[in-house]
Coordinates of C-alpha atoms in Angstrom, one line a residue:
X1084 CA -95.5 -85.5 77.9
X1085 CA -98.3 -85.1 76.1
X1086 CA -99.9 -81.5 75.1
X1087 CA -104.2 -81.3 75.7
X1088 CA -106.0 -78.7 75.1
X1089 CA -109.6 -77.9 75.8
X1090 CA -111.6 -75.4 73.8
X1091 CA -115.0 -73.8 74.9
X1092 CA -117.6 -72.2 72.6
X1093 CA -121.0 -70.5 72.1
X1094 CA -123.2 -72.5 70.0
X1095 CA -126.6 -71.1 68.5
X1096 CA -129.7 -72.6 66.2
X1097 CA -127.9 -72.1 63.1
X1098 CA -125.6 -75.1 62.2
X1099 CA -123.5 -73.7 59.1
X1100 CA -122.4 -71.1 62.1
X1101 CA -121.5 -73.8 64.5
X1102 CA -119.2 -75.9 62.5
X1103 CA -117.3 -72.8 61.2
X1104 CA -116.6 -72.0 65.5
X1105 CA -116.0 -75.8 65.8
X1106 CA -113.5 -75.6 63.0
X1107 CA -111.9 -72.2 64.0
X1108 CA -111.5 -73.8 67.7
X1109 CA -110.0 -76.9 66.4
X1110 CA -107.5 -74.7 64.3
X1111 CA -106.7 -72.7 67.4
X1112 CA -105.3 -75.9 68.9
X1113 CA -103.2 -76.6 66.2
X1114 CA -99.9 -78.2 67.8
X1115 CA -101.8 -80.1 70.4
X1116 CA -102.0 -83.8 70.5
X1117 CA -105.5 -83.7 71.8
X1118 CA -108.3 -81.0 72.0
X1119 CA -111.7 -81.3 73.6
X1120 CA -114.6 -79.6 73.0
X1121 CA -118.0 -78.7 74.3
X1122 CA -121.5 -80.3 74.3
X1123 CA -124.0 -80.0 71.8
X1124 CA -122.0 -78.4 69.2
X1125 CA -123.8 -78.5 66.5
X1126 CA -126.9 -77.0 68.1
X1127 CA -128.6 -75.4 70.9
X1128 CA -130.4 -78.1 73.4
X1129 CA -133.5 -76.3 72.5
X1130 CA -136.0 -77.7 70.4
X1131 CA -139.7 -77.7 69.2
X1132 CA -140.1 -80.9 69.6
X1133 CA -138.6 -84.6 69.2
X1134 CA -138.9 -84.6 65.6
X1135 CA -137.6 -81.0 65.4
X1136 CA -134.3 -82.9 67.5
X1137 CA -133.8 -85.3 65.1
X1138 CA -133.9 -83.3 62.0
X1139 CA -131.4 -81.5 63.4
X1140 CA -129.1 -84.2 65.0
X1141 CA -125.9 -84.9 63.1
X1142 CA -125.1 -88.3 61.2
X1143 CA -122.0 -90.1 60.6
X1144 CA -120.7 -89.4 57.2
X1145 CA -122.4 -86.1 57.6
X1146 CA -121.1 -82.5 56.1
X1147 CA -120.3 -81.8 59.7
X1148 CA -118.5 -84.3 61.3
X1149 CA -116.6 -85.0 58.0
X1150 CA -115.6 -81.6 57.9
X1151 CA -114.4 -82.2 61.7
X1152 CA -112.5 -85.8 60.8
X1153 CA -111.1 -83.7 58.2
X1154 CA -109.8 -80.5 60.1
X1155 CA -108.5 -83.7 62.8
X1156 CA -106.9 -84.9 60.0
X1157 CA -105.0 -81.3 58.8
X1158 CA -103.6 -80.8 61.8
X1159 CA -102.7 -84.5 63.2
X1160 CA -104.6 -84.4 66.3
X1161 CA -107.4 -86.2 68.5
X1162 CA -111.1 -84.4 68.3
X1163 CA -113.4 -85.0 71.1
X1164 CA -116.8 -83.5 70.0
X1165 CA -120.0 -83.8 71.7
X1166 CA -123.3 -83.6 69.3
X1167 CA -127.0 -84.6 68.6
X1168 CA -127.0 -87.8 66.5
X1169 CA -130.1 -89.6 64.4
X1170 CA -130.0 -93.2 65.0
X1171 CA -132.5 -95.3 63.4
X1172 CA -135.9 -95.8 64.4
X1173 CA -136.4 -92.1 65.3
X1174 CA -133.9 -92.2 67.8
X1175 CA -131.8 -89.2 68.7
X1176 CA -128.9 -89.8 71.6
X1177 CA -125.8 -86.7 72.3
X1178 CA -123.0 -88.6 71.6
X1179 CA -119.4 -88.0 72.4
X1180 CA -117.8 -88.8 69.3
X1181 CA -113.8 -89.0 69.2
X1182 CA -111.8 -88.4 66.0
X1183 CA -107.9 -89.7 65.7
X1184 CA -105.5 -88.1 63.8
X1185 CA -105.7 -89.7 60.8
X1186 CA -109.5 -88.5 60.7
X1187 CA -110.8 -91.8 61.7
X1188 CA -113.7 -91.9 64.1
X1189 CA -112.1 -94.2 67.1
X1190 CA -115.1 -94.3 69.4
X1191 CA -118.7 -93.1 70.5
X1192 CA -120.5 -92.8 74.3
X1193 CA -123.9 -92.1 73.9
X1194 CA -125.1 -89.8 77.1
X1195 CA -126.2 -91.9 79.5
X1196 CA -128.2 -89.9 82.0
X1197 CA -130.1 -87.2 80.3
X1198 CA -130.3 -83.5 82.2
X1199 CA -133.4 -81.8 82.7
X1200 CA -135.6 -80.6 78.7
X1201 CA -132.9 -83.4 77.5
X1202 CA -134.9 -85.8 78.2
X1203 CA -138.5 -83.9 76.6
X1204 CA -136.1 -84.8 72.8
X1205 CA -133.2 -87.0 73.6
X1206 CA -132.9 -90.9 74.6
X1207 CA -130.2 -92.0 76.7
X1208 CA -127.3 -94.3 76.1
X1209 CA -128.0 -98.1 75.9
X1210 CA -124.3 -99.3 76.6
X1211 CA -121.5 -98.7 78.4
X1212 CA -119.0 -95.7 77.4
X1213 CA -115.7 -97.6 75.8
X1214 CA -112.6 -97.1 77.1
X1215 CA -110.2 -96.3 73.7
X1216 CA -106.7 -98.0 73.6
X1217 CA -104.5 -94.7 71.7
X1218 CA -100.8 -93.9 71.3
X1219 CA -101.4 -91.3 73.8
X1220 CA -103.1 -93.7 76.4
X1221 CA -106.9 -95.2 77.7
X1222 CA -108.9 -92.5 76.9
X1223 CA -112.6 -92.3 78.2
X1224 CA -115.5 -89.7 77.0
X1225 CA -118.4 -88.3 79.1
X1226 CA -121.2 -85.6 79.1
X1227 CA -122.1 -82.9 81.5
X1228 CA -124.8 -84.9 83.6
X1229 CA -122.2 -87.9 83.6
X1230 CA -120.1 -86.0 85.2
X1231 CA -122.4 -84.4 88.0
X1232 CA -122.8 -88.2 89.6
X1233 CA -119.4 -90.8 90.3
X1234 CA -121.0 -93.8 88.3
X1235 CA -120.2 -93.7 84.8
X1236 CA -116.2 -92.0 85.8
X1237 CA -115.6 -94.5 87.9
X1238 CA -116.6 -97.1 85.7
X1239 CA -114.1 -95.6 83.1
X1240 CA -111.5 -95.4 85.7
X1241 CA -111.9 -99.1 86.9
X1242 CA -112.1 -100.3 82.9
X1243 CA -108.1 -98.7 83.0
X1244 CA -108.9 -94.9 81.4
X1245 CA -106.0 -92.8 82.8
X1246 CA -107.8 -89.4 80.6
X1247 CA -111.2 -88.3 81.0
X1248 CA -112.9 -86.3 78.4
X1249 CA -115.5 -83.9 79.5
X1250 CA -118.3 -82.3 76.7
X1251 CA -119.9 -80.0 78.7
X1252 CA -123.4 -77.8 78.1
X1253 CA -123.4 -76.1 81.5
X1254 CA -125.0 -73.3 83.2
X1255 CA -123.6 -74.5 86.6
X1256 CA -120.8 -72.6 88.1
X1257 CA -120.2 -76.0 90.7
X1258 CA -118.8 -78.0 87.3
X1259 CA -115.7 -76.0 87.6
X1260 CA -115.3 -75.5 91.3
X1261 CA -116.8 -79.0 92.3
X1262 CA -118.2 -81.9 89.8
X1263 CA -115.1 -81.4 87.2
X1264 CA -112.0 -81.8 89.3
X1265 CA -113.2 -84.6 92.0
X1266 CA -113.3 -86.7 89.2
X1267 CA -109.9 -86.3 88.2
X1268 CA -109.1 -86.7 92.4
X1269 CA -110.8 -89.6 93.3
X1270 CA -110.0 -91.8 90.7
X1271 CA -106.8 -90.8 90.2
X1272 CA -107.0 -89.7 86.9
X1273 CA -106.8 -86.8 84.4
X1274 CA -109.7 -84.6 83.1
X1275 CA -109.9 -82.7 80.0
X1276 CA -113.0 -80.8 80.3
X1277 CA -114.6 -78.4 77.5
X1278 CA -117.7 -76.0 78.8
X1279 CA -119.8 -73.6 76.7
X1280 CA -120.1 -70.1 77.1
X1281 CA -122.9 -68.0 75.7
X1282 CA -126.6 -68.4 75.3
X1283 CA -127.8 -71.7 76.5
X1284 CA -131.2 -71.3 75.2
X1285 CA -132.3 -69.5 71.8
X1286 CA -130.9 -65.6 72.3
X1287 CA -134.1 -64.2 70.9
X1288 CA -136.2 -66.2 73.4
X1289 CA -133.8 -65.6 76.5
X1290 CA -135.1 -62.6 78.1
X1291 CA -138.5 -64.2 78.3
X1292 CA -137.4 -67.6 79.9
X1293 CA -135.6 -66.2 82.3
X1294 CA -138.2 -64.0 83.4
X1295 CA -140.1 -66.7 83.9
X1296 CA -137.5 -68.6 85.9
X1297 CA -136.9 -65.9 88.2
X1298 CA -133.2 -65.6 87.0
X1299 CA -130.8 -63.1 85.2
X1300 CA -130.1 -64.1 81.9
X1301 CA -126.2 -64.3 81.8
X1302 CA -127.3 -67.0 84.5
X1303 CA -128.8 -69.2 81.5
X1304 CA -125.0 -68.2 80.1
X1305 CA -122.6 -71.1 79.6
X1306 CA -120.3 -71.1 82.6
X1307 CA -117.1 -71.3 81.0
X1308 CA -113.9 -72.5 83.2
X1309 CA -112.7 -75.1 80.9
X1310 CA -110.1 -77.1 82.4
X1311 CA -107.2 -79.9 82.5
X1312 CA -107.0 -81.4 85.8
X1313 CA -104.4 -83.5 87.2
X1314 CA -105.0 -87.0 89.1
X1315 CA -104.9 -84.6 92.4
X1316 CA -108.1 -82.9 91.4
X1317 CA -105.5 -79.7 91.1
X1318 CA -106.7 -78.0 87.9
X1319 CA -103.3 -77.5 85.6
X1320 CA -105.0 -75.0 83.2
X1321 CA -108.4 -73.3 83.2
X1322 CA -110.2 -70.8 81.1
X1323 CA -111.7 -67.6 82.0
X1324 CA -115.3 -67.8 82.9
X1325 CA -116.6 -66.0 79.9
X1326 CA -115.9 -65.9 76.0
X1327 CA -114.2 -68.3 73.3
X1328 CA -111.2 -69.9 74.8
X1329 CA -108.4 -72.7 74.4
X1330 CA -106.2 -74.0 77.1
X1331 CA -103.0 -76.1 76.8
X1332 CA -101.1 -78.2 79.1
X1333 CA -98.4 -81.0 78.9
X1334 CA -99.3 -83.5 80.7
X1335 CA -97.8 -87.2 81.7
X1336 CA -100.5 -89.4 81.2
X1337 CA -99.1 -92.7 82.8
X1338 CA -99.5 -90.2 86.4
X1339 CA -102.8 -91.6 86.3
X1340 CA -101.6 -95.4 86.2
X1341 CA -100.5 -94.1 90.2
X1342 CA -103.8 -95.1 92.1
X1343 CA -101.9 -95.0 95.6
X1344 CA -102.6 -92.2 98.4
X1345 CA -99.6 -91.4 100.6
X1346 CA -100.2 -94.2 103.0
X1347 CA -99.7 -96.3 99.9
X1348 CA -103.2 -97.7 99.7
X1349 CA -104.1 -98.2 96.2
X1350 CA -107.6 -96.7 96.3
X1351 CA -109.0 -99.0 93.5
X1352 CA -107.9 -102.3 94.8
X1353 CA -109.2 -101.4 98.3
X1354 CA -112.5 -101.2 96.8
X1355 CA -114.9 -104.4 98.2
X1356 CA -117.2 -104.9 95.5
X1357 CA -118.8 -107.5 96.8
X1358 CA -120.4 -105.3 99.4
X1359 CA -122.1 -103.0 96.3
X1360 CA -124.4 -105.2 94.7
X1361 CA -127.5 -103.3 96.3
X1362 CA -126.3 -100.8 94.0
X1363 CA -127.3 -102.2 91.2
X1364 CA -131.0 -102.3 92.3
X1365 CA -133.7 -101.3 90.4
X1366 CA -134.8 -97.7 90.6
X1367 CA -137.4 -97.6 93.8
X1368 CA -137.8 -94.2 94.8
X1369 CA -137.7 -92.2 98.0
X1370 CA -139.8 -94.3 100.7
X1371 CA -138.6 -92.8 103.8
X1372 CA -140.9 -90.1 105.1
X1373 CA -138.8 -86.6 105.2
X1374 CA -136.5 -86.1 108.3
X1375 CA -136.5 -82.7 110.2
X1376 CA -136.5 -79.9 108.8
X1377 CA -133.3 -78.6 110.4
X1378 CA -131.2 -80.1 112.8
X1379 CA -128.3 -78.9 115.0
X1380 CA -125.0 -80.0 114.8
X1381 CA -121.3 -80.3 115.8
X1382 CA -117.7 -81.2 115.3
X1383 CA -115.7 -81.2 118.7
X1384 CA -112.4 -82.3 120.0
X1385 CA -112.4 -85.1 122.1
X1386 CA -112.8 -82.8 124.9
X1387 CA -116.0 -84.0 127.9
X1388 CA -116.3 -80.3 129.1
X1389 CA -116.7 -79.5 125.2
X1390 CA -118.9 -81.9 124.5
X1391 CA -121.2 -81.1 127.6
X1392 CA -121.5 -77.2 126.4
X1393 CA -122.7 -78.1 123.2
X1394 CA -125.3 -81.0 124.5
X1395 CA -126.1 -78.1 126.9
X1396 CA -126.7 -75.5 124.8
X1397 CA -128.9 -77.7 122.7
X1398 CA -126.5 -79.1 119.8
X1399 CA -128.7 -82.8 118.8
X1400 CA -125.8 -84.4 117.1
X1401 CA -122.0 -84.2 117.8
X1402 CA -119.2 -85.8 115.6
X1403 CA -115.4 -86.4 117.2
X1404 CA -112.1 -86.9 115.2
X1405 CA -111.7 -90.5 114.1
X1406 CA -110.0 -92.4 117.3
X1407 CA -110.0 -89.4 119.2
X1408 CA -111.6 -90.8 122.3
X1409 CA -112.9 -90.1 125.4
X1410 CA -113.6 -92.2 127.9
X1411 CA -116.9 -93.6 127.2
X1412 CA -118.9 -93.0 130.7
X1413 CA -117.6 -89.4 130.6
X1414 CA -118.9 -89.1 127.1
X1415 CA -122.2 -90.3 129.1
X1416 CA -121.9 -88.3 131.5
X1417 CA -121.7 -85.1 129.4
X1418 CA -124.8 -85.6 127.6
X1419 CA -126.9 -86.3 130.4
X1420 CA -130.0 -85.0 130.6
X1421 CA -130.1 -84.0 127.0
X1422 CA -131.0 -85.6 123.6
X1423 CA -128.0 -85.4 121.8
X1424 CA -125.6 -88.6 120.2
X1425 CA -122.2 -88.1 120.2
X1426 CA -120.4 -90.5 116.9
X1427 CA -116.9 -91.1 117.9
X1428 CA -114.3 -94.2 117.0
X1429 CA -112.2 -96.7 118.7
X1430 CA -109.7 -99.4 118.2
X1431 CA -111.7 -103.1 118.8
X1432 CA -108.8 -105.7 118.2
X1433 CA -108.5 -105.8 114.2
X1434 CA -111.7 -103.7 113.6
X1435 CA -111.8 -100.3 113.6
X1436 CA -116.0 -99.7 115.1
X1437 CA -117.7 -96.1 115.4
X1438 CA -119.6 -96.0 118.3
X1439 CA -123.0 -94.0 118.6
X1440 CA -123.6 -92.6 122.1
X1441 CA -126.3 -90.4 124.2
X1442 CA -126.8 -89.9 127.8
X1443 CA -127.7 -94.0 128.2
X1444 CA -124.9 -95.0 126.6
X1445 CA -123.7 -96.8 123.5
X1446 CA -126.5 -97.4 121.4
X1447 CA -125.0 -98.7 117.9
X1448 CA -121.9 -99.4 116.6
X1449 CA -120.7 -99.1 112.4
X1450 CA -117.5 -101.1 112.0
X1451 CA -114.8 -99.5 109.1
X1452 CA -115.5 -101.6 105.7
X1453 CA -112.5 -101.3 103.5
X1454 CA -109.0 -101.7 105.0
X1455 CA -106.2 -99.3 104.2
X1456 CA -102.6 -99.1 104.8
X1457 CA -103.3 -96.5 107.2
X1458 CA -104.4 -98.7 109.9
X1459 CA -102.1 -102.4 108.7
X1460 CA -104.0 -103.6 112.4
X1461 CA -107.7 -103.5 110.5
X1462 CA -108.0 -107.1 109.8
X1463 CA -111.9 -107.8 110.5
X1464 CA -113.7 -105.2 108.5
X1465 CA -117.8 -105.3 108.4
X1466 CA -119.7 -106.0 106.0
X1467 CA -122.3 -103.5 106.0
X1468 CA -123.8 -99.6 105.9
X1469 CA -126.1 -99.8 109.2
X1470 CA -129.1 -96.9 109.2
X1471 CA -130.0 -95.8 112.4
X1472 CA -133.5 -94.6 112.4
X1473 CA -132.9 -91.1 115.0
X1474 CA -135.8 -88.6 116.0
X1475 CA -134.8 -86.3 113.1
X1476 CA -134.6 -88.5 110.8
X1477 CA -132.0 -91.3 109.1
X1478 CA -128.3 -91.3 109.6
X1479 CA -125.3 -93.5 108.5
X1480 CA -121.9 -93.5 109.8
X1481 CA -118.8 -93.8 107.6
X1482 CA -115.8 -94.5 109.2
X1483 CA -112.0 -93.3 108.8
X1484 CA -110.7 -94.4 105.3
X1485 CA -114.4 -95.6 104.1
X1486 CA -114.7 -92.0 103.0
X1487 CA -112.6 -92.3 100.3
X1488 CA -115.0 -94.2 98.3
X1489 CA -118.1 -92.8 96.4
X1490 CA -119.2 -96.4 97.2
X1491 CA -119.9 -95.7 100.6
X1492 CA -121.9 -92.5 100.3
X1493 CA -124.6 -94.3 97.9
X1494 CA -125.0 -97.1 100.0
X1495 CA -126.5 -94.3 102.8
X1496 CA -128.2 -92.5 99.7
X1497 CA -130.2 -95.3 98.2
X1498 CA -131.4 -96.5 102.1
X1499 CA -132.4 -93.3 102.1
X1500 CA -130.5 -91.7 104.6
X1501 CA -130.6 -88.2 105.5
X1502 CA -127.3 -87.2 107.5
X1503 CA -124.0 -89.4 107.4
X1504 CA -121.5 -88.8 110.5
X1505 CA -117.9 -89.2 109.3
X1506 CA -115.1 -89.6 112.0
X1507 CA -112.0 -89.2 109.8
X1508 CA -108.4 -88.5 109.2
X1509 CA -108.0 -86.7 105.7
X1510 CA -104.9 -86.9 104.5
X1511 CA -104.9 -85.1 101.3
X1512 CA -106.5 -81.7 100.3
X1513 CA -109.0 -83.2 97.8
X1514 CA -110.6 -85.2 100.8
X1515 CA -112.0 -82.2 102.4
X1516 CA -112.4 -79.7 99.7
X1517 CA -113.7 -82.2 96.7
X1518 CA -114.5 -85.2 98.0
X1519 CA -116.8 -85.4 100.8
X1520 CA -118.9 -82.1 99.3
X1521 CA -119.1 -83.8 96.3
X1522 CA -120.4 -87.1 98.8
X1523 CA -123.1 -84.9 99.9
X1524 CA -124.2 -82.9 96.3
X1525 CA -124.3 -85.7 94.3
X1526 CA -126.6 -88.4 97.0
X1527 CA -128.5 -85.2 98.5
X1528 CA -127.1 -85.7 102.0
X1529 CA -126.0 -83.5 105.0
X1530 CA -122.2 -84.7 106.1
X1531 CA -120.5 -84.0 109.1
X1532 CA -117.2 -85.0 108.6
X1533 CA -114.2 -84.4 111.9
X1534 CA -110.5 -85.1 111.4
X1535 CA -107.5 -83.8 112.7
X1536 CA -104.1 -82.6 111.7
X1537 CA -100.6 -83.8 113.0
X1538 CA -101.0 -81.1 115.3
X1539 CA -104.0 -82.5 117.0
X1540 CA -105.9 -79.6 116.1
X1541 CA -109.7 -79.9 115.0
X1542 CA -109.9 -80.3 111.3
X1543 CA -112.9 -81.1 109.5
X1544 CA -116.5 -79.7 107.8
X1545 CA -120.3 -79.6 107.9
X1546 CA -121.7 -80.1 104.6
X1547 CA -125.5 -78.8 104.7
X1548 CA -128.4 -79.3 101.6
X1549 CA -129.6 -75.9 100.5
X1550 CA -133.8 -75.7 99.7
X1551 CA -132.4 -73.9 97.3
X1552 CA -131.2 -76.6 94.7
X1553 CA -131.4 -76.0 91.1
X1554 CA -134.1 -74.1 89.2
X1555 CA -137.0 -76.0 89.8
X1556 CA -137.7 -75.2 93.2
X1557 CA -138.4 -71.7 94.8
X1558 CA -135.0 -69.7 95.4
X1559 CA -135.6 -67.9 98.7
X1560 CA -132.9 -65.5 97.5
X1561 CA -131.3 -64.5 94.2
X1562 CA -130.3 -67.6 91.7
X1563 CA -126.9 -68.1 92.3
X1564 CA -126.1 -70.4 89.6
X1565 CA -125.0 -73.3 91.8
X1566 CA -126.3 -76.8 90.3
X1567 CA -126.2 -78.8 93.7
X1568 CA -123.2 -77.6 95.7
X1569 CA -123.6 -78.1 99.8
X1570 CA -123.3 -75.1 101.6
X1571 CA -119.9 -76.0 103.8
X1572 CA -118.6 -74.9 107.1
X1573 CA -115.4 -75.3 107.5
X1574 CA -113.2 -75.2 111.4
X1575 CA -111.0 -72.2 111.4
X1576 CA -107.9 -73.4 112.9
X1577 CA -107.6 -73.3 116.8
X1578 CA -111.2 -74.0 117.3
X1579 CA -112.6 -76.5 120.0
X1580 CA -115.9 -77.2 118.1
X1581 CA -117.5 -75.8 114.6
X1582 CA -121.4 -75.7 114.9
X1583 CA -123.7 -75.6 112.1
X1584 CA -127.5 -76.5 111.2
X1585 CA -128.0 -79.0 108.2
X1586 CA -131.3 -79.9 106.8
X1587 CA -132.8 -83.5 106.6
X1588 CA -135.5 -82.9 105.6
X1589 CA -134.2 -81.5 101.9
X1590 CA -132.5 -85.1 101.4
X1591 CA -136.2 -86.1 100.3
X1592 CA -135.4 -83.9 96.7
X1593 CA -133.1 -85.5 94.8
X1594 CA -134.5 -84.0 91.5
X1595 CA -131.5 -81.9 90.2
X1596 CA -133.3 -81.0 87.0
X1597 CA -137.2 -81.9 85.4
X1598 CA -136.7 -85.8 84.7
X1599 CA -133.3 -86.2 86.1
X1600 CA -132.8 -87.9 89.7
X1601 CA -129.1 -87.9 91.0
X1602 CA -130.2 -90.9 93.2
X1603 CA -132.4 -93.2 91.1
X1604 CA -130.6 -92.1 87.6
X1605 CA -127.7 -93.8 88.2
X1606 CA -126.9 -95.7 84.9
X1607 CA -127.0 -99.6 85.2
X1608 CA -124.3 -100.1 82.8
X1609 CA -121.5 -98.2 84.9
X1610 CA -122.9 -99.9 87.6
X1611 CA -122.3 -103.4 86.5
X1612 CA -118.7 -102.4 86.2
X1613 CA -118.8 -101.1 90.0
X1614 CA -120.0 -104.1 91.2
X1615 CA -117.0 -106.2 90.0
X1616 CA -112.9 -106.0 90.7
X1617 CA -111.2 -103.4 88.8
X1618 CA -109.2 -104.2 86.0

């Protein structure tokens, strides 16, 4: 076992003052092997200017990181520090720097994707993030934004990291609850994660800012919550929301070496990268004009009576329990008269096709694209995302085990897709509670995703876009502190059908802070390793 510890911190303007908390923290974790800490330690994200950013920014060799390679040293453990660093030609990237034990600087990540002001004094990454052979195992670093998109974790993941190291600078209460621990879940892997808490933004200039953004100012607070999460996505330790913090767990690294869900699918190797490359395209833009402003929805059992209420009672789209199927004409039958599609799934010799159907019949088909021990009779998978183009706007369908992979979900987002229909059968908790909200917060899509348990019973959630998404659009209500969470509905158990209204039309804002597109920011380094077999 090996002991981790993450450590989160308020950081101001004055640097002498940040190093002494940095030091104290690392101190504080004294008997770890490991400790992780925030973003931005040595100063607030705040700055005049670009210049002002890179007279402030750390170098290597400087008083402060040597007095942090030295305090590594003292007490014979691993430092992961995120800071501001000058690189030459006026250059100023926030860098994950990791320290070993001996004091020795064993790797640096430059961020990658830069988050909202970040990008007014920062430049982002040029390379890759290295994965970092140690005694203790493949470790990988990341930053905040990094970790609020699947790209540059997955990356690490297929590269062979089996830890994650978070530096995070965060206002967002969705890191803890959300963006931090489906990381650690759908790669399989572990997360050490270190948040901030206190003033985000200079404290004498707080009350005026967030006056100006409509917000409280403990809002503009560092959310706190740091965490070590386990290759489940279950969180193992976690810090209180506010105040200076360390937390310790012991941990089994090699748990993350494990990449197999209970059906024994190995979720890496069922990966088909040859079906990503449009990935890797160049950054394009939304060209799709915006889809409806609301639309209403359903999951149902595979029930005709059921299904005919809802089309009834004006329900536009309806989503069953993958192969959970009624007959086809009585599915027909049910909707007549009425606009609504009904997505549902069936068996067709080795492929496993979702089938799209109104009141004239079946009107497209989506075949499952990665085979999974779940179904050993899917032998002819397809090779594409299909877009149908529907009066509200844009939808996909991702079927049974294509779920599972972040893959699938940016295929819809970068065709620009509003709504993706999932028939599925979740199988672990993660699935429905991490995994498919996370499919719709980081690609800006509605997801309507119907299962069921070993009961039979309906099982399954509606994922809907809030307009209200981050703070640079109007909040029709008070600022919650929610970075890009969907607003989910789940079924309560017993139910027939769960009904709820999503919003196409918000899929056109993808802007999750000023500069910083969850869609078109995806980094082309990560992507590269996406786009080829894991290692």
């Amino acid at each position: 076992m090996t002991r981790v510890a993450a450590a989160q911190l308020a950081a101001g303007t004055d640097v002498a003052a940040n190093l002494d908390t940095c030091l104290r923290m690392i101190d504080a974790a004294a008997g770890t092997e490991l400790v992780v800490l925030p973003e931005f330690c040595n100063h607030l994200s705040w700055y005049a200017d670009r210049a002002h950013a890179h007279r402030m920014a750390c170098t290597l060799g400087d008083t402060f990181l040597t007095a942090i390679a030295q305090r590594a040293r003292r007490h014979r453990l691993y430092v992961k520090i995120g800071v501001t660093l000058a690189r030459d030609r006026g250059r100023t990237t926030g860098t994950s720097l990791l320290f070993g034990p001996d004091g020795v600087l064993l790797g640096e990540s430059d961020k990658q994707i830069l988050m909202g002001a970040e990008n007014d004094y920062l430049d982002p990454g040029r390379t890759e993030s290295p994965v970092i052979e140690t005694p203790l195992g493949r470790i990988g670093m990341y930053a905040c934004m990094e970790g609020v998109i699947n790209e540059v974790t997955r990356s690490l993941s297929l590269r062979g990291a089996q830890l994650l190291l978070n530096s995070l600078n965060s206002f967002a209460i969705d890191e803890a609850s959300l963006h931090i621990p489906v990381r650690a879940a759908e790669n399989k892997v572990w997360v050490v994660a270190a948040n901030k808490v206190g003033p985000l933004l200079p404290a004498e200039q707080l009350p005026v800012i967030a006056t100006r953004l409509g917000v409280p100012e403990d809002r503009l607070h560092g959310a706190g919550e740091s965490q070590i999460v386990g290759p489940d996505g279950i969180p193992v330790a976690i810090a209180p929301v506010t105040g200076d913090a360390i937390v310790v767990a012991d941990i089994d690294v090699a748990l993350a070496d494990d990449k197999r869900r209970p059906d024994g699918t190995d979720i890496m190797a069922a990966r088909r990268p040859e079906l990503y490359g449009a990935l890797t395209s160049a950054p394009r833009g939304r060209r799709a004009p915006a889809g409806a402003a609301t639309l209403s929805t359903a999951l149902a059992v595979a029930d005709t009576a059921v299904l005919a209420e809802l089309a009834a009672d004006g329900v536009e789209l309806i989503v069953l329990p993958e192969l959970a199927t009624p007959p086809i004409p009585e599915v027909v039958r049910a909707l007549h008269d009425t606009p609504a599609h009904v997505v549902l799934s069936v068996r067709t010799h080795g492929a496993h096709h979702a089938m799209l159907v109104n009141a004239d019949g079946v009107v497209g088909y989506q075949p499952q694209l990665h085979p999974t021990n779940r179904h050993p009779w899917l032998t002819e998978p397809g090779s594409e995302l299909i877009v149908f183009e529907m009066t509200w706007g844009r939808m996909a369908i991702v079927v049974g085990d294509d779920a599972l992979f972040p893959e699938s979900f940016r295929l819809a987002a970068i065709q620009d897709v509003d709504v993706v229909a999932v028939p599925c059968s979740p199988t672990e908790p993660w699935e429905l509670s991490l995994g498919l909200a996370e499919r719709a917060a980081e690609n800006r899509l509605n997801v309507l995703a119907a299962g069921s348990n070993a009961g039979g019973e309906l099982l399954g959630a509606i994922y809907a876009l809030s307009p209200d998404f981050t703070l640079w659009t109007a909040w029709s209500g008070p600022f919650t502190g929610v970075i890009s969470h969907p607003i989910v509905t789940g079924t309560p158990p017993g139910s027939t059908s769960l009904r709820a209204t999503v919003h196409p039309a918000q899929s056109v804002n993808r802007n999750v802070s000023k500069g910083t597109d969850l869609v078109d920011g995806r980094p082309r380094w990560a992507l590269d390793a996406m786009t080829t077999e894991a290692q």
